[in-house]
Short mmCIF file of C-alpha atoms in Angstrom, two decimals:
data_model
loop_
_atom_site.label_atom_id
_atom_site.label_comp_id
_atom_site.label_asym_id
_atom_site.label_seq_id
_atom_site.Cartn_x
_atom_site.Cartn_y
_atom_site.Cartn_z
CA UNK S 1 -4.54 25.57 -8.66
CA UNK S 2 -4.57 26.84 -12.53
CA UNK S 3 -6.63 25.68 -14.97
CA UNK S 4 -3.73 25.12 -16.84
CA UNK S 5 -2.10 22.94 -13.50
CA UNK S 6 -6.08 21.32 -13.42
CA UNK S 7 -5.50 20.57 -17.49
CA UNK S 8 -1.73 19.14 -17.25
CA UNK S 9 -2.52 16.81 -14.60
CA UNK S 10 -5.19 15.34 -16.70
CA UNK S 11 -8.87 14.99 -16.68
CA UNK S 12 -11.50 12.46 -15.57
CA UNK S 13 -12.12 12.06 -19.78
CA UNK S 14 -10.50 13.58 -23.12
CA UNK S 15 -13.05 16.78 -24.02
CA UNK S 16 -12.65 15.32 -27.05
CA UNK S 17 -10.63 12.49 -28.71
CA UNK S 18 -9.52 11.97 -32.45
CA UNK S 19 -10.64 8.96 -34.16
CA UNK S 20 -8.98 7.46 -37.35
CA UNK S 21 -11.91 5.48 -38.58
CA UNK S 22 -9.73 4.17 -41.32
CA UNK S 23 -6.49 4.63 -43.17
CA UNK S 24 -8.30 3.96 -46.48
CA UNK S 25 -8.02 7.22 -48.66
CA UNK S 26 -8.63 7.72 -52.22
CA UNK S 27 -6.13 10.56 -52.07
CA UNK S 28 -2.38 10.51 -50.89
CA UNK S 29 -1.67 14.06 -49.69
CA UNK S 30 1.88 14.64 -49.46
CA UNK S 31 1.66 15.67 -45.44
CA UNK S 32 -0.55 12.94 -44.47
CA UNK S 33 -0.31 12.63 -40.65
CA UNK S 34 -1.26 8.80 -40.64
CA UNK S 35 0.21 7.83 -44.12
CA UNK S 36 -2.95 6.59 -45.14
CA UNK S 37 -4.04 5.46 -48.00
CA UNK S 38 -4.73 1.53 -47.51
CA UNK S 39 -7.14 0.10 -45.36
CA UNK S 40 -5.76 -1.87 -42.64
CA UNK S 41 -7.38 -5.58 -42.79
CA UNK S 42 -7.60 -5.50 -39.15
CA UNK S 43 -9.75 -2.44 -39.01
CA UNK S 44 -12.36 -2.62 -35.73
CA UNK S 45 -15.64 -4.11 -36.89
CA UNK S 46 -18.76 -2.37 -36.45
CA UNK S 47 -19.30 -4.32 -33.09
CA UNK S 48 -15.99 -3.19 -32.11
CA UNK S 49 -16.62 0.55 -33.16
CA UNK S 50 -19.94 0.15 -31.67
CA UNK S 51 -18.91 -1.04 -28.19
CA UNK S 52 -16.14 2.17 -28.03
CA UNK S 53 -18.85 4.57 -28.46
CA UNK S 54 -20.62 3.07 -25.65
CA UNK S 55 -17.57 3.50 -23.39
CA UNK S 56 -17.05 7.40 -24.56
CA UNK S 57 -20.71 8.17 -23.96
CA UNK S 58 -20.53 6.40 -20.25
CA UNK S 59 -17.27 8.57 -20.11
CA UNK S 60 -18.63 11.08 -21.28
CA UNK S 61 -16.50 12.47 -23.97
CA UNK S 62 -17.58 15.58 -25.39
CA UNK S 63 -17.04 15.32 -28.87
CA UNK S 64 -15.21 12.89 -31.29
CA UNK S 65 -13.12 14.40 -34.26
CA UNK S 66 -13.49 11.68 -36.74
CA UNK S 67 -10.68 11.48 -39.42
CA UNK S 68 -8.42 8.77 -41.02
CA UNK S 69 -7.65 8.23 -43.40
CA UNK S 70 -10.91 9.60 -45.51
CA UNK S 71 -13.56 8.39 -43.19
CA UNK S 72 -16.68 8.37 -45.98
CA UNK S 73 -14.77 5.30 -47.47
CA UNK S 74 -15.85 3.05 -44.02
CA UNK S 75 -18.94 2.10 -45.19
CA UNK S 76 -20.66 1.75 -41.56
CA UNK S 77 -19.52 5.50 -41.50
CA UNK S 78 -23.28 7.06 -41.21
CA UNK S 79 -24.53 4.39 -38.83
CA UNK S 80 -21.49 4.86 -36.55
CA UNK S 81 -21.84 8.16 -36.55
CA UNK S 82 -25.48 8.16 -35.73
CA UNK S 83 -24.84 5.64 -32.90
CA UNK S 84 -22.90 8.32 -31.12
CA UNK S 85 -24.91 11.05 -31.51
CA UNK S 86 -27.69 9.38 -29.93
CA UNK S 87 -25.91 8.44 -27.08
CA UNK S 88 -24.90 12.21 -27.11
CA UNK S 89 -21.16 11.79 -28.29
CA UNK S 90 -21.09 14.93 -30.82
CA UNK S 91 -19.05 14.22 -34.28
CA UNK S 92 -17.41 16.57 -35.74
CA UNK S 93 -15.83 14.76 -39.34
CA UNK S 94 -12.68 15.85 -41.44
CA UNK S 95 -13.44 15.04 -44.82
CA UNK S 96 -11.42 15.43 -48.28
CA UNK S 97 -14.25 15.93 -49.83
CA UNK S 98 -14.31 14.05 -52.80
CA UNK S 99 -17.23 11.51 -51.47
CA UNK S 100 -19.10 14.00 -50.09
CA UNK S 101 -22.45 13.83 -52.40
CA UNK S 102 -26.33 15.96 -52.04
CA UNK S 103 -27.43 13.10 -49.11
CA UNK S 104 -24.27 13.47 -47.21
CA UNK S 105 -24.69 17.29 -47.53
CA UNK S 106 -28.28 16.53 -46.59
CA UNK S 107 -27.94 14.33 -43.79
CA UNK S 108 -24.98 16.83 -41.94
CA UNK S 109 -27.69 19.84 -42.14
CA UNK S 110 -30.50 17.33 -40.66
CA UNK S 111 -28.63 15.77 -37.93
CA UNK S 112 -27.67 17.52 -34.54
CA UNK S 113 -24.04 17.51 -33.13
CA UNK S 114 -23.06 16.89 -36.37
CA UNK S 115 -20.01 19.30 -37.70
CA UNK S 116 -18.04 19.21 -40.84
CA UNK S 117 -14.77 20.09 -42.26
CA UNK S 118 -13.20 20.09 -45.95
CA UNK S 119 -9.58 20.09 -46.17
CA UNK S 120 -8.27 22.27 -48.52
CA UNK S 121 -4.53 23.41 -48.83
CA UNK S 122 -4.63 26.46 -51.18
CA UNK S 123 -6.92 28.48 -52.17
CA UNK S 124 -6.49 27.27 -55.94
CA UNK S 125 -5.09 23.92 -57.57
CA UNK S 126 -2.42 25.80 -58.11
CA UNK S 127 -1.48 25.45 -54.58
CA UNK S 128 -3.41 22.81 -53.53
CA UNK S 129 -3.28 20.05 -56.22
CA UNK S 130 0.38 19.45 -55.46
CA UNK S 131 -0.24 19.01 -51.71
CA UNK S 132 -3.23 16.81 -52.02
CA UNK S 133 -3.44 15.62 -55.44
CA UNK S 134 -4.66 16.19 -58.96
CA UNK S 135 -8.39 17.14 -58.95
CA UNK S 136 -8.53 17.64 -55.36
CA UNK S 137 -8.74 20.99 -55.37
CA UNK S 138 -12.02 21.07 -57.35
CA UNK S 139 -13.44 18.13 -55.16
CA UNK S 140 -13.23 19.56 -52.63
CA UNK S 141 -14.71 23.01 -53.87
CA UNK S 142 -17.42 20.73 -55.06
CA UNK S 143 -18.38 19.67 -51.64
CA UNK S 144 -18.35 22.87 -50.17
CA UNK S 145 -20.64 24.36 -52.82
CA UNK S 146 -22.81 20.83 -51.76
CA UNK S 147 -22.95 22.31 -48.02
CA UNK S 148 -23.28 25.60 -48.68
CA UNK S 149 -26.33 24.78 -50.49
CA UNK S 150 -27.84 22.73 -47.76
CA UNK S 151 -26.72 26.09 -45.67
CA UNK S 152 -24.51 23.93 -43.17
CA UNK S 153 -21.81 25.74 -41.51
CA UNK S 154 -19.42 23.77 -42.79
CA UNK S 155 -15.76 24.77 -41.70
CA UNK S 156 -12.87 24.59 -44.17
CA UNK S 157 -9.81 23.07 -42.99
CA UNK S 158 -6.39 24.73 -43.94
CA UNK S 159 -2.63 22.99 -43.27
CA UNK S 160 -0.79 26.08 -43.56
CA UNK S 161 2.57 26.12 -45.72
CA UNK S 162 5.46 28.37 -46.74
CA UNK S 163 3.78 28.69 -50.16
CA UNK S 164 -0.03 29.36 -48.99
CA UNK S 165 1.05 31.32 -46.68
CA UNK S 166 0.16 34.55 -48.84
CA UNK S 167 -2.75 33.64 -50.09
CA UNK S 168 -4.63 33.44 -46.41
CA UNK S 169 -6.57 36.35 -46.61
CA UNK S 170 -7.96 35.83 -50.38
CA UNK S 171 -8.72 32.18 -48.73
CA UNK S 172 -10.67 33.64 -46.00
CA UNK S 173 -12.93 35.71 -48.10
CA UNK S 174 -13.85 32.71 -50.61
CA UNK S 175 -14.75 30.54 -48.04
CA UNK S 176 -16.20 32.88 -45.41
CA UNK S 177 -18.34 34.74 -48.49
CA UNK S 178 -19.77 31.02 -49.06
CA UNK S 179 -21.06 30.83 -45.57
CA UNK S 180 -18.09 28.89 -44.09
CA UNK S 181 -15.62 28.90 -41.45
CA UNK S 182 -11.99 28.95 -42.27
CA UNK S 183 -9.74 26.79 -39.62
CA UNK S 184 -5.89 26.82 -40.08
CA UNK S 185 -3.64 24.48 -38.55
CA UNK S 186 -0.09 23.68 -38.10
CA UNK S 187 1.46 21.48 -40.93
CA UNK S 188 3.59 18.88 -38.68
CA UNK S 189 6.56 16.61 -39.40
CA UNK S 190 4.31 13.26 -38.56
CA UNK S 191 4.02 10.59 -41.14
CA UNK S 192 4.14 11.50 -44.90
CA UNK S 193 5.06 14.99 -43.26
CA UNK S 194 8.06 14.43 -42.41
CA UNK S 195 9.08 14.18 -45.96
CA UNK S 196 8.02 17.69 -47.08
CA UNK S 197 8.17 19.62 -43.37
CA UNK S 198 11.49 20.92 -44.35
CA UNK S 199 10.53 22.07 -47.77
CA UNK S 200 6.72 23.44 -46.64
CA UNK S 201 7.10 24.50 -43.34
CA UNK S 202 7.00 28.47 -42.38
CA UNK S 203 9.68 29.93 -42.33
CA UNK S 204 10.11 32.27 -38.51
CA UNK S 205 9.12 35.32 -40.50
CA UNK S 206 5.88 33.80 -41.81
CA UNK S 207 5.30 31.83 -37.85
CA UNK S 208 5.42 36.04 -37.01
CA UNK S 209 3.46 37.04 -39.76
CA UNK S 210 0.97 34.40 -38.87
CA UNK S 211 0.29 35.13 -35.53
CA UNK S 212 -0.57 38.55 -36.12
CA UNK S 213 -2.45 37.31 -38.96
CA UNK S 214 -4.62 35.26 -36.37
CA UNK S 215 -4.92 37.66 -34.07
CA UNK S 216 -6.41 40.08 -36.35
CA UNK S 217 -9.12 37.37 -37.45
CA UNK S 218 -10.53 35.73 -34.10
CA UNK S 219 -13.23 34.16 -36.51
CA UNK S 220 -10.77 31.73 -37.93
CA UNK S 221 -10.05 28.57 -35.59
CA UNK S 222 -6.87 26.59 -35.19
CA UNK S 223 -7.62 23.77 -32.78
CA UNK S 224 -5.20 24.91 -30.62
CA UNK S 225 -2.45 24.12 -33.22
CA UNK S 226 -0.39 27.30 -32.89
CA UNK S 227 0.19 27.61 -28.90
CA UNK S 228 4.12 28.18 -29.74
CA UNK S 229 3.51 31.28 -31.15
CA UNK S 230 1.55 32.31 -28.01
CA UNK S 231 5.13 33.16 -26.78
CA UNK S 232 5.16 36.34 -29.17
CA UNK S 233 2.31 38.33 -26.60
CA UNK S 234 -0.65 38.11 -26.70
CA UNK S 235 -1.71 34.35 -26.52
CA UNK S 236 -4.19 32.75 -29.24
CA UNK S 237 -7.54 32.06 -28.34
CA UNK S 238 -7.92 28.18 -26.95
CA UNK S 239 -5.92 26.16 -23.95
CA UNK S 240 -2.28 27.19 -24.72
CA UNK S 241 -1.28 23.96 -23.81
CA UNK S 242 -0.03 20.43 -25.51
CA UNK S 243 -2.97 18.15 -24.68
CA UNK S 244 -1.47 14.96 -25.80
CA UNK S 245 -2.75 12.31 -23.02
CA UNK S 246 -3.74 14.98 -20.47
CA UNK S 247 -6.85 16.53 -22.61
CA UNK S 248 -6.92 14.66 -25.96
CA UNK S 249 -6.01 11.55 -27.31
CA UNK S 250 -6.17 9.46 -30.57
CA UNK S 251 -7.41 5.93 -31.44
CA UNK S 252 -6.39 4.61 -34.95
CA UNK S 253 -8.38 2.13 -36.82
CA UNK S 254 -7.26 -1.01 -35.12
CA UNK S 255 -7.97 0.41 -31.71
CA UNK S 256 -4.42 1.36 -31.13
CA UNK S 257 -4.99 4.57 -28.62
CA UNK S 258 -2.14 7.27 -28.96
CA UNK S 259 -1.14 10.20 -26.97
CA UNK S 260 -2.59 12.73 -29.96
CA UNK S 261 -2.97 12.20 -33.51
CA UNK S 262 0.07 13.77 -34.47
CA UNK S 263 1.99 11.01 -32.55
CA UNK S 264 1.28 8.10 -34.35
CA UNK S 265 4.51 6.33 -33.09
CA UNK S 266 4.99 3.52 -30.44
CA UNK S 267 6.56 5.39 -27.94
CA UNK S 268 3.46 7.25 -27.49
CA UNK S 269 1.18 4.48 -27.87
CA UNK S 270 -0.80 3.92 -24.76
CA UNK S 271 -2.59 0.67 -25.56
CA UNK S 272 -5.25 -1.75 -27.29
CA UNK S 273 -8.64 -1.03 -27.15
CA UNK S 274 -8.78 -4.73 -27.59
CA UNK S 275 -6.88 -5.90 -24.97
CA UNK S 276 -7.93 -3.29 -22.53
CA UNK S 277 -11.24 -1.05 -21.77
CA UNK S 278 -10.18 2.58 -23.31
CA UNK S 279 -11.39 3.90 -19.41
CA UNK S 280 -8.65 2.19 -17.90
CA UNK S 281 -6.07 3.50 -20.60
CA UNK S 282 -6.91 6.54 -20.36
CA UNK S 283 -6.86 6.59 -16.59
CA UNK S 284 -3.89 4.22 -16.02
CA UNK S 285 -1.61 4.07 -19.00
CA UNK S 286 1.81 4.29 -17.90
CA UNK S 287 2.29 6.64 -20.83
CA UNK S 288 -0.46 8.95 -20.03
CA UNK S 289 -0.04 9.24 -16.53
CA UNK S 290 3.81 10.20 -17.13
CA UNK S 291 2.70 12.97 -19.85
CA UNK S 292 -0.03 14.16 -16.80
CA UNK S 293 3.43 14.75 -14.04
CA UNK S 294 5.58 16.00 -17.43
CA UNK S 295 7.08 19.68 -17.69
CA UNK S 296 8.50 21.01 -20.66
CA UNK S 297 11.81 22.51 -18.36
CA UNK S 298 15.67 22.91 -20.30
CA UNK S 299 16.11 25.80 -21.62
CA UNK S 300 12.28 27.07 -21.72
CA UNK S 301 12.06 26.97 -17.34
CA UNK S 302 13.56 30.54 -17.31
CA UNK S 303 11.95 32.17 -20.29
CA UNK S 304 9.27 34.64 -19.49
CA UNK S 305 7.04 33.58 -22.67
CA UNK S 306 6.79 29.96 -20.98
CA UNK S 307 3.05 30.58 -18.92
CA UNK S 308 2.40 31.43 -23.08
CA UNK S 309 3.55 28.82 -24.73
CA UNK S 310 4.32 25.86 -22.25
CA UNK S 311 7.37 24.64 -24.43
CA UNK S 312 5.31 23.79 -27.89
CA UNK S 313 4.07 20.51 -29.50
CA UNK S 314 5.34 17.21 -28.61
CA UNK S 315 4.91 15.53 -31.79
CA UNK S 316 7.19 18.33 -33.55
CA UNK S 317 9.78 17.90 -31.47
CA UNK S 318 9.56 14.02 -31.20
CA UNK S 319 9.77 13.88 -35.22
CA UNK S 320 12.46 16.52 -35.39
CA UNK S 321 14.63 14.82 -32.73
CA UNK S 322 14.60 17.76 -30.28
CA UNK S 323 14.54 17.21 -27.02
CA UNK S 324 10.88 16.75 -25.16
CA UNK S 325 12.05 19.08 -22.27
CA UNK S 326 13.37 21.60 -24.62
CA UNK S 327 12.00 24.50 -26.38
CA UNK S 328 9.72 23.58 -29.85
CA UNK S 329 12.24 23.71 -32.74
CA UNK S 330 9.60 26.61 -34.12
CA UNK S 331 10.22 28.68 -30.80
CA UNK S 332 9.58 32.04 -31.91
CA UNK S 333 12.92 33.04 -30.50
CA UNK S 334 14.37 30.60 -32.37
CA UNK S 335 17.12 32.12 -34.98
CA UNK S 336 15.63 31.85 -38.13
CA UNK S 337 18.16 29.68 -39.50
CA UNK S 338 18.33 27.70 -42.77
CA UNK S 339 15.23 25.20 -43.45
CA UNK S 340 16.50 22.72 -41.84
CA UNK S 341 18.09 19.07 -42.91
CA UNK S 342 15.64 17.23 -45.16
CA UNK S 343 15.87 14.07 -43.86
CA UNK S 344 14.74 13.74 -40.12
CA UNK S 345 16.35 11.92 -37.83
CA UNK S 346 13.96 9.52 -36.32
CA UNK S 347 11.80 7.36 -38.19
CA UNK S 348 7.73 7.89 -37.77
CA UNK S 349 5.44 5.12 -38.82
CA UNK S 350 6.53 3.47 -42.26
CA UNK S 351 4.73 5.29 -45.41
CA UNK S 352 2.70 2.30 -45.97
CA UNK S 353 1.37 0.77 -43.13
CA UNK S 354 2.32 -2.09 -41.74
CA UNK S 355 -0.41 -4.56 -41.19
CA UNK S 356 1.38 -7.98 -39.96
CA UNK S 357 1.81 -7.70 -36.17
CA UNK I 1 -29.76 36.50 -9.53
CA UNK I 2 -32.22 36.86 -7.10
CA UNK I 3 -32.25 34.75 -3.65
CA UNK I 4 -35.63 33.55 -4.36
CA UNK I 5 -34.50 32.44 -8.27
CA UNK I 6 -34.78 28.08 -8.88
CA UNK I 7 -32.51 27.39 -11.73
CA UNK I 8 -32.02 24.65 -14.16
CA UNK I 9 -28.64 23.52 -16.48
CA UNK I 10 -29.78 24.17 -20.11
CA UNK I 11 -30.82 20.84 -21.79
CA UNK I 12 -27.84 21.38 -24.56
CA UNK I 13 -25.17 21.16 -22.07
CA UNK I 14 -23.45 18.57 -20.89
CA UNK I 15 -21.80 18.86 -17.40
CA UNK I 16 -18.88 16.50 -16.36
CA UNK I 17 -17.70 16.05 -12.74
CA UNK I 18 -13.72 16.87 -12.54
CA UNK I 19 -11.45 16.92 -9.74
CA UNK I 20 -11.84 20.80 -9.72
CA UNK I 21 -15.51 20.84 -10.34
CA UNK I 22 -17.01 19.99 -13.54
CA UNK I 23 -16.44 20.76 -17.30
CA UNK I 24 -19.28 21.87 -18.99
CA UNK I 25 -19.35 21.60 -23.11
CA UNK I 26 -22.63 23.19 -24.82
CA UNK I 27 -23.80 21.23 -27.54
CA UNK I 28 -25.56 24.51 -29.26
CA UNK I 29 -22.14 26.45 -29.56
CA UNK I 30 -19.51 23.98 -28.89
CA UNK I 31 -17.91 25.67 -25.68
CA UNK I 32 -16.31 24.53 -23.27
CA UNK I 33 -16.48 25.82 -20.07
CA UNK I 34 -14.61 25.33 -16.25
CA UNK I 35 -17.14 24.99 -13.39
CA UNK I 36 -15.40 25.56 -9.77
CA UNK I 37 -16.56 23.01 -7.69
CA UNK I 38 -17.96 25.88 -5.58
CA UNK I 39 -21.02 26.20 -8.39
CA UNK I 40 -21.58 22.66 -8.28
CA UNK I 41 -24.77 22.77 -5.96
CA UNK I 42 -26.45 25.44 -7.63
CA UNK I 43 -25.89 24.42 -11.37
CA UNK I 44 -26.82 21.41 -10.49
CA UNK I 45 -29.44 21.87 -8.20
CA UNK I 46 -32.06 20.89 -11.44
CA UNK I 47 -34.37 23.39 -10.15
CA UNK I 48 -35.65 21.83 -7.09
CA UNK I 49 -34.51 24.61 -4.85
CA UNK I 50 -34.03 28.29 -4.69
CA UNK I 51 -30.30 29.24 -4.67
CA UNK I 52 -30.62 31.33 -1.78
CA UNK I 53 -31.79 28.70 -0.21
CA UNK I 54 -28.67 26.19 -1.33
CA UNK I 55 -26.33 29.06 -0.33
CA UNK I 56 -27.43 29.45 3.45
CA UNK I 57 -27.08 25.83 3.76
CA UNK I 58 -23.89 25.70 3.11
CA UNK I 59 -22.98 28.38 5.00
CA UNK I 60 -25.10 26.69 7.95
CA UNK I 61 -22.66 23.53 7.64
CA UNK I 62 -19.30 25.39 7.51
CA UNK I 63 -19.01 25.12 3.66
CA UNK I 64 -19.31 28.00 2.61
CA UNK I 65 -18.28 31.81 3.58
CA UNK I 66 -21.37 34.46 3.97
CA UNK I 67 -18.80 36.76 2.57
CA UNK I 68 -18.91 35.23 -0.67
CA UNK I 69 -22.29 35.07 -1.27
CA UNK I 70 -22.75 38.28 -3.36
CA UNK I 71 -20.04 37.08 -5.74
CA UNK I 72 -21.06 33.37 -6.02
CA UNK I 73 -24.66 35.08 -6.88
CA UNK I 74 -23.06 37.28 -9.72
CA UNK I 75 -21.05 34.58 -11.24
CA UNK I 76 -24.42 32.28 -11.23
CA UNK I 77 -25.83 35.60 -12.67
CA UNK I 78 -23.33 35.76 -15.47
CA UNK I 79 -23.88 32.02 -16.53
CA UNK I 80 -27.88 32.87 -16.53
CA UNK I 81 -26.47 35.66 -19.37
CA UNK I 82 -24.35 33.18 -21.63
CA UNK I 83 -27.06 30.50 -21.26
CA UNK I 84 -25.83 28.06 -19.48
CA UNK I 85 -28.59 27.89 -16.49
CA UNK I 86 -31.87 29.26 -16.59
CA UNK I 87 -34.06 30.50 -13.51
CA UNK I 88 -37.24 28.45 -13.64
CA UNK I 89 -40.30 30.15 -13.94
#
């Protein structure tokens, strides 16, 4: 069997899971996956957080990408994260990086299986600021400077857009010349981005442009994010493959476990940590173990790119209203036809979120 | 790799039992890599025993073919190389 039949039909664990710590953010970036921005009163509890670890570490989960939300406003933040990393559950934590002060700086470069990104979505306020807000842009480059001095290799995280676009390769010199990593991913239509994915997304040309772009700089990660444009030869480095339930998986803040994080919506929501052990989600979710027998067929069986690409993201097409078992709407044989409608069809979660169940 | 060689998984790896083997993810360079369940008794063998040794038994109890030795030898020789097992000295 292929590793990519072995991956599809699911593993024994996720390699790694994303976990929303919190939607509390001191910033309101215009894309925001998870529409954060307050906390939810019904956030788990330390205990709670606590106990979860102890299940991925008996689980075994490789590594925990710890977002939100901005996760340095959970005050148990540290001791959480030390908890796993002593039970051998690696963190790597997406920051804006506005908290980020000298003994956070200080206490990443100290601690093992501890990684860190800054998200930054231009390489000046020019571009930035509008995405992520006023001041964010020099926040950020604050906390970078903070790391670099500490000399952790701090990664830089990068939401790609139609008007950034240009500006990759001056990008990837600033923050590779300070002793960082540059990672771009895909900006997707889930929560606050379905608002501005008409207006921000690439358009085909630039998906093209892109993939050569990435190709030429193997240094610069993606987390997978750009498997569609595998289809145009060559395929990206990483799986090639949507991981949602099979490889990866999310928990939110309340303990709400989701297919991926770019899925925050209740048809792909798999369960309640609450209400049931996250082992026996994973392992016996209805929702997962239909994603594990699921092939993206229609119109993509017959195309030769398909062992490439394997049909695209999930999540795009969910928030688009394309069909799952059809090709992603950012195919790269797509025509490359007019932006798009600006208002998409299905609703995601609301903008704020709602916390009376 | 030579018959005689004992080797050990490299304390910053961690090595997870899958239906086709195991997944192993190295906590020193964060990669991931697939482990055919034919490797599982020498990269987990923790040393105790040389591989040469591991492969004739299981070519004494049907489970594996002599034929393949060589090449199960240079693949465990090619994960000595990246790291991931050492030979114990």
């Amino acid at each position: 069997m292929s590793s990519y039949e072995q991956l599809r039909q699911g593993l024994s664990a996720p390699i790694c899971l994303t976990w929303e710590v919190t939607y509390a953010c001191n910033l309101a970036c215009v894309h925001c996956l998870s529409s954060s921005g307050r906390r939810a009163p019904d956030e788990l509890t330390t205990a709670e957080a606590r106990s979860l670890i102890d299940e991925w570490a008996a689980m075994q989960v490789f590594y925990i990408n710890v977002g939100g939300g901005e996760p340095l406003t959970r005050p148990d933040f540290f001791q959480l994260m030390e908890y796993a990393i002593e039970r051998r559950v690696g963190v790597k934590f997406s920051t804006n990086g506005t908290l980020l002060d000298r003994a956070a700086a200080r206490w990443v470069a100290s601690t093992d299986y501890v990684d860190v990104q800054v998200s930054l979505d231009g390489v000046s306020a020019k571009v930035n600021d509008p995405i992520r807000g006023r001041g964010s842009f020099q926040r950020a480059w604050r906390a970078m400077e903070l790391l670099a001095a500490e000399g952790v290799p701090f990664k830089v995280n990068h939401v790609v857009t139609r008007h950034s676009l240009a500006d990759l390769d001056r990008l990837y010199e600033r923050v590779t010349g300070m002793g960082g990593q540059l990672r771009v991913t895909r900006l997707r239509p889930s929560g606050r981005g379905r608002l501005v994915w008409a207006a921000l997304r690439l358009t085909q040309a630039q998906n093209r442009e892109l993939y050569h772009w990435l190709r030429a700089h193997p240094d610069v990660l993606t987390g997978d994010s750009f498997f569609h444009l595998s289809a145009l030869g060559t395929p990206l480095d990483g799986l090639n493959l949507c991981g949602a339930g099979r490889i990866v998986c999310c928990v939110d803040p309340r303990g709400d476990v989701y297919a991926c994080p770019f899925v925050l919506a209740p048809e792909f929501r798999a369960g309640n940590v609450r209400e049931q052990s996250f082992a026996s989600i994973w392992s016996r979710s209805p929702l997962f173990l239909r994603l594990r027998r699921t092939e993206v067929g229609g119109s993509c069986s017959g195309c030769e790119a398909y062992g490439r690409c394997h049909g695209g993201c999930m999540a795009v097409k969910h928030f688009t209203g394309a069909p799952l078992d059809g090709p992603d709407p950012e195919c790269v044989f797509a025509p490359d036809g007019r932006p798009g409608p600006e208002q998409l069809p299905i609703s995601p979660r609301p903008i704020r979120p709602v916390f009376v169940r | 790799m030579r018959p005689s060689d004992r080797i050990r998984l490299d304390p910053g790896i961690a090595l997870r039992p899958e239906r086709f083997g195991a997944l192993a993810y190295s906590y020193r360079d964060r990669q991931l890599l697939f482990i055919d369940r034919s490797l599982l008794p020498f990269v987990g063998s923790d040393g105790e025993r040389p591989v040469g040794e591991i492969a004739n038994e299981l070519v004494g109890r049907g489970l594996l073919e002599a034929e393949s030795v060589p090449r199960l030898m240079a693949v465990l020789e090619g994960l000595r190389r990246k790291g991931v097992v050492h030979v114990v000295v």
